């Protein structure tokens, strides 16, 4: 019986390990972007190790709730309202860890990170476009 | 016994006569009175004719009277009951009474012996005759065993059959090996089920299973992002990230990518005014070209 279980374990583990290794490269990129977000926020808020250990678990809950709202098929105003409600709900929790000033900074930087990404996206597209149309460089 | 004075006083009030009596028995009889009493009473009864002399009475009973008394009484009871039954039947149905003890259904002698022949004369055939009618072959061989085999036929039958079948010797497979194969087969089946379930459970949407915000600082470092403030090279970290990755990330965070792109174009101050659009049709094209040039310079 022990041998039998061992066989199953090896086969299953092998499959899942392989699945992980061959995991979607897109997911890796998304993880990297999220890691950059964490790095950016940590840096901008000057989080200490102790603060980071308290802040990121709360942020995980906050992020889960916001994403749940974003996944719903809602109108723009309605969605923004729900996200705002979540932000208000978590404001106190963040304040307890970061203080009110840095909590405000967090909400600003959270938006700015995505703005930076959008800006980067725009630049990437422009670069690509310009490479396809070299005449524009002259203008 | 002591007198209870209260009771005595009460009795005196109720009946002075009774209270005055002494405690002695008023009713006395002569000595041996009850011993002679039955004889005296019997003598008085005899004299008055109420009771006859016992000796005379005994002589009136015939000998052996009590031996037959029970039978006599029973016979009398039966007789009375029989009479009463007869009377009641007569009262209920005089007709039944008149035909009593006479069997009204009578058949001729030997009636049942000939009855079957009367009903169906064809049935008179014997079994042999009947069989003959149906199948002459069967009637001929009816008591003969038509199946005969040579002597010792069944003794050698199995050998004959086996020799004709030409059976190849069976391949011997050890039990241990079979069990091993079975074990692997079951393991493979269970693994298949687990994998299938896993595939079904794991979300197919890219990025659906990511919980990036749970990433600890160690995990970030593992991904190659250096957090030490002096050597943060964010630009370098973005190098491998494609257009589509950013779009996906923004969408998953609830951003309208197109709106975000427009918003990232620059300050509103630099945007053309509504009048510019009226004056020149190519205002927007020029503006976009300017932005592109500015970005390239950066």
XYZ file of C-alpha atoms in Angstrom:
437
model
C 0.000 0.000 0.000
C 2.877 2.348 0.832
C 4.428 1.569 -2.518
C 1.131 2.193 -4.238
C 0.756 5.609 -2.619
C 4.345 6.410 -3.496
C 3.694 5.681 -7.163
C 0.634 7.944 -7.194
C 2.483 10.703 -5.370
C 5.417 10.589 -7.789
C 3.199 10.609 -10.865
C 0.990 13.425 -9.563
C 3.869 15.522 -8.289
C 5.647 15.045 -11.593
C 2.627 16.280 -13.477
C 2.057 19.337 -11.329
C 5.752 20.177 -11.227
C 5.863 20.026 -14.991
C 2.679 22.069 -15.198
C 4.304 24.687 -13.002
C 7.535 24.701 -14.998
C 5.771 24.910 -18.277
C 3.399 27.435 -16.722
C 2.015 30.177 -18.872
C 4.829 32.660 -19.588
C 2.139 35.359 -19.494
C 1.548 34.523 -15.854
C 5.237 34.975 -15.148
C 5.078 38.418 -16.723
C 2.011 39.328 -14.716
C 3.751 38.184 -11.561
C 6.742 40.315 -12.499
C 4.531 43.361 -13.052
C 2.913 42.804 -9.693
C 6.352 42.419 -8.133
C 7.310 45.749 -9.686
C 4.169 47.249 -8.186
C 5.119 45.907 -4.757
C 8.643 47.188 -5.211
C 7.407 50.595 -6.328
C 4.948 50.993 -3.442
C 7.483 49.692 -0.908
C 10.004 52.183 -2.160
C 7.633 55.134 -2.414
C 6.187 54.568 1.055
C 9.564 53.779 2.595
C 8.114 50.638 4.160
C 10.186 48.967 6.815
C 10.289 45.158 6.926
C 7.915 45.196 9.892
C 5.497 47.541 8.130
C 5.674 45.523 4.927
C 4.847 42.338 6.819
C 1.717 43.984 8.192
C 0.805 46.032 5.145
C 0.916 43.483 2.309
C -1.483 40.920 3.819
C -4.062 43.697 4.320
C -3.330 44.931 0.828
C -3.916 41.410 -0.485
C -7.458 41.473 0.904
C -7.976 44.977 -0.461
C -6.729 43.942 -3.891
C -8.934 40.825 -3.935
C -12.038 42.882 -3.237
C -11.180 45.491 -5.842
C -10.509 42.830 -8.457
C -13.790 41.119 -7.639
C -15.580 44.378 -8.413
C -13.554 44.892 -11.599
C -14.519 41.435 -12.834
C -18.195 42.301 -12.623
C -20.014 43.699 -15.610
C -20.891 47.096 -14.162
C -21.287 50.641 -15.379
C -18.299 52.974 -14.976
C -19.858 55.083 -12.220
C -21.195 52.091 -10.363
C -17.840 50.331 -10.497
C -15.947 53.404 -9.359
C -18.383 53.824 -6.494
C -17.869 50.260 -5.335
C -14.081 50.603 -5.583
C -14.277 53.842 -3.638
C -16.302 52.090 -0.934
C -13.608 49.443 -0.668
C -10.905 52.106 -0.444
C -12.794 53.839 2.356
C -13.254 50.523 4.131
C -9.517 49.796 4.003
C -8.432 53.355 4.748
C -8.616 52.770 8.519
C -6.730 49.488 8.297
C -3.956 51.052 6.253
C -3.852 54.081 8.567
C -3.268 51.812 11.568
C -0.153 50.452 9.846
C 1.113 53.439 7.870
C -0.453 56.470 9.495
C -2.854 58.788 7.687
C -0.259 60.660 5.632
C 1.325 57.608 4.106
C -2.080 56.010 3.575
C -2.980 58.950 1.345
C 0.340 58.546 -0.413
C -0.382 54.869 -0.945
C -3.700 55.568 -2.677
C -2.011 58.189 -4.891
C 0.935 55.960 -5.740
C -1.394 53.056 -6.459
C -2.942 55.146 -9.231
C 0.359 56.620 -10.393
C 1.882 53.155 -10.862
C -0.784 52.262 -13.356
C -0.475 55.660 -15.031
C 3.217 55.010 -15.448
C 2.469 51.655 -16.957
C 0.001 53.268 -19.363
C 2.580 55.848 -20.295
C 5.145 53.129 -20.892
C 2.638 51.279 -23.044
C 2.007 54.364 -25.090
C 5.710 54.912 -25.627
C 6.234 51.295 -26.618
C 3.498 51.599 -29.195
C 4.850 54.862 -30.523
C 8.326 53.410 -30.846
C 6.983 50.462 -32.729
C 4.931 52.742 -34.956
C 7.924 54.962 -35.673
C 10.093 52.029 -36.515
C 7.462 51.085 -39.096
C 7.324 54.692 -40.423
C 10.876 56.024 -40.468
C 9.775 59.134 -42.449
C 8.267 60.669 -39.351
C 11.685 61.069 -37.787
C 12.435 63.651 -40.373
C 9.349 65.759 -39.514
C -61.029 -4.763 84.594
C -61.463 -1.235 85.849
C -64.577 0.685 85.130
C -64.181 3.754 83.119
C -66.115 6.304 85.092
C -66.908 8.614 82.159
C -68.525 5.836 80.176
C -70.334 4.678 83.311
C -71.683 8.169 83.905
C -72.791 8.484 80.301
C -74.559 5.128 80.459
C -76.245 6.194 83.627
C -77.606 9.261 81.925
C -78.846 7.240 78.963
C -80.304 4.274 80.844
C -80.247 4.093 84.610
C -81.562 0.484 84.390
C -78.622 -0.758 82.365
C -76.136 1.071 84.482
C -77.625 -0.516 87.573
C -77.084 -4.053 86.261
C -74.100 -5.963 87.491
C -71.578 -7.442 85.012
C -72.979 -10.914 84.971
C -74.355 -13.116 82.116
C -78.114 -12.979 82.180
C -78.520 -15.902 79.842
C -77.567 -19.152 81.417
C -78.317 -22.727 80.286
C -78.222 -25.984 82.203
C -75.091 -28.082 82.043
C -74.848 -30.330 78.881
C -77.802 -28.576 77.263
C -76.323 -28.492 73.713
C -75.135 -32.128 73.804
C -78.693 -33.415 74.125
C -80.294 -30.759 71.924
C -80.155 -32.602 68.488
C -81.709 -35.739 69.903
C -84.437 -33.758 71.576
C -85.213 -31.846 68.382
C -85.254 -35.095 66.316
C -87.616 -36.722 68.764
C -89.950 -33.731 68.580
C -89.858 -33.853 64.763
C -90.622 -37.576 64.637
C -93.464 -37.174 66.983
C -94.935 -34.404 64.896
C -94.534 -36.484 61.624
C -92.150 -34.037 59.855
C -89.359 -36.624 59.613
C -89.828 -40.383 59.004
C -87.815 -42.943 60.766
C -84.423 -43.384 59.047
C -84.462 -47.179 59.237
C -87.790 -47.342 57.478
C -86.543 -44.845 54.765
C -83.466 -46.943 53.958
C -85.541 -50.015 53.318
C -87.589 -48.220 50.545
C -84.520 -47.719 48.183
C -84.040 -50.679 45.815
C -80.724 -52.407 45.804
C -78.179 -51.001 43.320
C -80.342 -47.891 42.854
C -77.419 -45.466 43.023
C -75.266 -47.545 40.650
C -77.626 -46.938 37.774
C -78.903 -43.534 38.888
C -76.489 -41.491 36.712
C -77.301 -43.471 33.547
C -81.004 -43.223 34.211
C -80.769 -39.439 34.570
C -78.700 -39.075 31.373
C -81.111 -41.208 29.351
C -83.999 -39.136 30.532
C -82.197 -35.896 29.570
C -81.379 -37.242 26.043
C -84.929 -38.325 25.543
C -86.214 -34.907 26.490
C -83.681 -33.143 24.190
C -84.513 -35.479 21.277
C -88.115 -34.718 21.660
C -87.492 -31.007 21.787
C -85.298 -31.140 18.568
C -87.895 -33.064 16.761
C -90.514 -30.572 17.776
C -88.454 -27.571 16.672
C -87.653 -29.107 13.241
C -91.274 -29.867 12.725
C -92.129 -26.288 13.523
C -89.485 -24.896 11.112
C -90.060 -27.120 8.070
C -92.690 -29.838 7.918
C -91.331 -30.896 4.488
C -87.826 -31.657 5.834
C -89.430 -33.471 8.713
C -91.354 -35.682 6.345
C -88.247 -36.710 4.310
C -86.072 -37.142 7.306
C -83.527 -39.974 7.172
C -84.324 -40.717 3.572
C -81.559 -39.939 0.949
C -83.338 -38.105 -1.852
C -80.384 -38.564 -4.250
C -80.101 -42.019 -5.505
C -78.152 -43.415 -8.461
C -78.438 -46.778 -10.183
C -76.020 -49.500 -9.231
C -72.661 -49.310 -11.138
C -73.434 -45.802 -12.333
C -69.880 -44.414 -11.869
C -68.196 -47.430 -13.530
C -69.838 -46.627 -16.845
C -69.975 -42.849 -16.474
C -66.681 -42.070 -18.323
C -67.745 -44.192 -21.299
C -71.043 -42.397 -21.457
C -69.358 -38.977 -21.408
C -66.731 -39.708 -24.158
C -66.711 -43.105 -25.803
C -63.235 -42.220 -27.399
C -61.608 -42.317 -23.994
C -62.165 -45.986 -23.749
C -58.880 -46.548 -25.639
C -55.985 -47.669 -23.572
C -52.793 -45.606 -23.380
C -51.088 -47.965 -25.809
C -53.872 -47.621 -28.348
C -53.824 -43.869 -28.017
C -50.030 -43.724 -28.511
C -50.397 -45.873 -31.554
C -52.814 -43.394 -33.002
C -50.431 -40.488 -32.475
C -47.132 -42.078 -33.548
C -46.618 -45.599 -34.699
C -42.826 -45.257 -34.379
C -43.064 -44.310 -30.723
C -45.565 -47.060 -30.023
C -43.159 -49.598 -31.463
C -40.162 -48.438 -29.469
C -42.029 -47.378 -26.375
C -40.232 -49.587 -23.860
C -36.949 -49.976 -25.641
C -33.776 -47.956 -24.918
C -32.777 -46.656 -28.308
C -29.636 -44.950 -27.064
C -26.882 -47.389 -26.705
C -23.127 -46.787 -26.383
C -20.284 -49.229 -26.682
C -18.830 -50.642 -23.500
C -16.409 -48.260 -21.742
C -17.430 -45.393 -24.052
C -17.585 -42.776 -21.304
C -14.322 -43.932 -19.734
C -12.321 -42.866 -22.774
C -14.568 -40.005 -23.910
C -12.658 -37.186 -22.154
C -9.318 -38.340 -23.623
C -10.801 -38.489 -27.089
C -12.211 -34.964 -26.822
C -8.970 -33.507 -25.444
C -6.918 -35.140 -28.173
C -9.252 -33.676 -30.797
C -9.164 -30.191 -29.292
C -5.342 -30.072 -29.613
C -4.985 -27.711 -26.598
C -1.755 -25.722 -26.386
C -0.153 -25.616 -22.964
C -1.251 -22.401 -21.165
C 1.250 -19.664 -20.631
C 2.205 -19.533 -16.998
C 2.015 -16.084 -15.514
C 3.194 -15.607 -12.013
C 0.617 -14.173 -9.595
C 3.075 -11.655 -8.216
C 3.667 -10.079 -11.620
C -0.041 -9.802 -12.349
C -0.586 -8.039 -9.076
C 2.218 -5.643 -9.914
C 0.679 -4.724 -13.260
C -2.674 -4.280 -11.617
C -1.123 -1.956 -9.053
C 0.402 0.248 -11.758
C -2.855 0.271 -13.703
C -4.817 1.449 -10.672
C -2.166 4.043 -9.863
C -2.269 5.321 -13.429
C -6.062 5.500 -13.370
C -6.104 7.440 -10.096
C -3.360 9.740 -11.356
C -5.391 10.349 -14.475
C -8.406 11.283 -12.380
C -6.302 13.635 -10.226
C -4.749 15.277 -13.295
C -8.103 15.624 -15.028
C -9.625 17.168 -11.905
C -6.589 19.435 -11.580
C -6.940 20.649 -15.157
C -10.628 21.299 -14.610
C -10.034 23.184 -11.374
C -7.048 25.257 -12.501
C -8.513 28.334 -14.172
C -7.727 28.569 -17.844
C -7.814 32.384 -17.860
C -4.252 33.656 -17.968
C -3.348 35.324 -14.762
C -6.465 34.012 -13.101
C -4.599 32.091 -10.451
C -2.137 34.816 -9.609
C -2.356 36.352 -6.201
C 0.416 38.830 -6.727
C -0.349 41.006 -3.782
C 0.479 38.132 -1.503
C 4.007 38.243 -2.901
C 6.393 38.690 -0.093
C 9.532 40.729 -0.395
C 11.534 37.523 -0.742
C 9.406 36.447 -3.692
C 9.915 39.804 -5.339
C 13.643 39.428 -4.977
C 13.360 35.945 -6.396
C 11.728 37.413 -9.472
C 14.774 39.590 -9.965
C 13.499 42.922 -8.688
C 16.112 44.631 -6.605
C 14.567 46.669 -3.839
C 17.676 48.232 -2.374
C 17.105 51.902 -2.796
C 20.502 52.793 -4.151
C 20.441 50.300 -6.934
C 16.827 50.321 -8.037
C 16.841 49.911 -11.748
C 13.163 49.931 -12.508
C 13.697 50.650 -16.147
C 15.763 47.548 -16.577
C 13.098 45.499 -14.878
C 10.511 46.639 -17.424
C 12.676 45.610 -20.347
C 11.284 42.138 -20.761
C 7.658 43.148 -20.350
C 5.690 43.396 -23.550
C 2.849 45.624 -24.690
C 0.317 42.811 -24.229
C 1.527 42.100 -20.682
C 0.923 45.686 -19.625
C -2.497 45.738 -21.275
C -3.448 42.550 -19.446
C -2.208 43.865 -16.133
C -4.063 47.165 -16.502
C -7.251 45.383 -17.500
C -7.028 43.028 -14.569
C -6.765 46.069 -12.317
C -9.910 47.597 -13.725
C -8.250 50.156 -15.962
C -9.687 51.243 -19.289
C -6.518 50.920 -21.350
C -7.540 53.368 -24.058
C -8.564 55.982 -21.524
C -5.313 55.448 -19.642
C -3.341 55.904 -22.865
C -5.083 59.164 -23.655
C -4.593 60.338 -20.079
C -0.893 59.585 -20.348
C -0.441 61.810 -23.370
C 0.498 64.820 -21.364
C -0.818 67.916 -19.677
C -4.127 69.284 -20.735
C -2.437 72.649 -21.258
C -0.651 71.264 -24.268
C -3.818 69.917 -25.867
C -5.166 71.894 -28.812
C -8.111 74.194 -28.052
C -11.503 73.810 -29.724
C -10.734 76.834 -31.879
C -7.618 75.158 -33.255
C -9.779 72.322 -34.512
C -12.030 74.846 -36.310
C -9.079 76.614 -37.918
C -7.189 73.586 -39.063
C -8.531 70.113 -39.925
C -5.157 68.558 -39.261
C -4.848 69.892 -35.712
C -5.175 66.464 -34.140
C -2.688 64.872 -36.521
C -0.183 67.623 -35.830
C -0.674 67.287 -32.098
C -0.104 63.540 -32.204
C 2.982 63.996 -34.352
C 4.332 66.514 -31.848
C 3.780 64.109 -28.999
C 5.581 61.350 -30.889
C 8.527 63.646 -31.588
C 8.666 64.735 -27.955
C 8.594 61.144 -26.780
C 11.375 60.242 -29.160
C 13.512 63.020 -27.796
C 12.949 61.658 -24.324
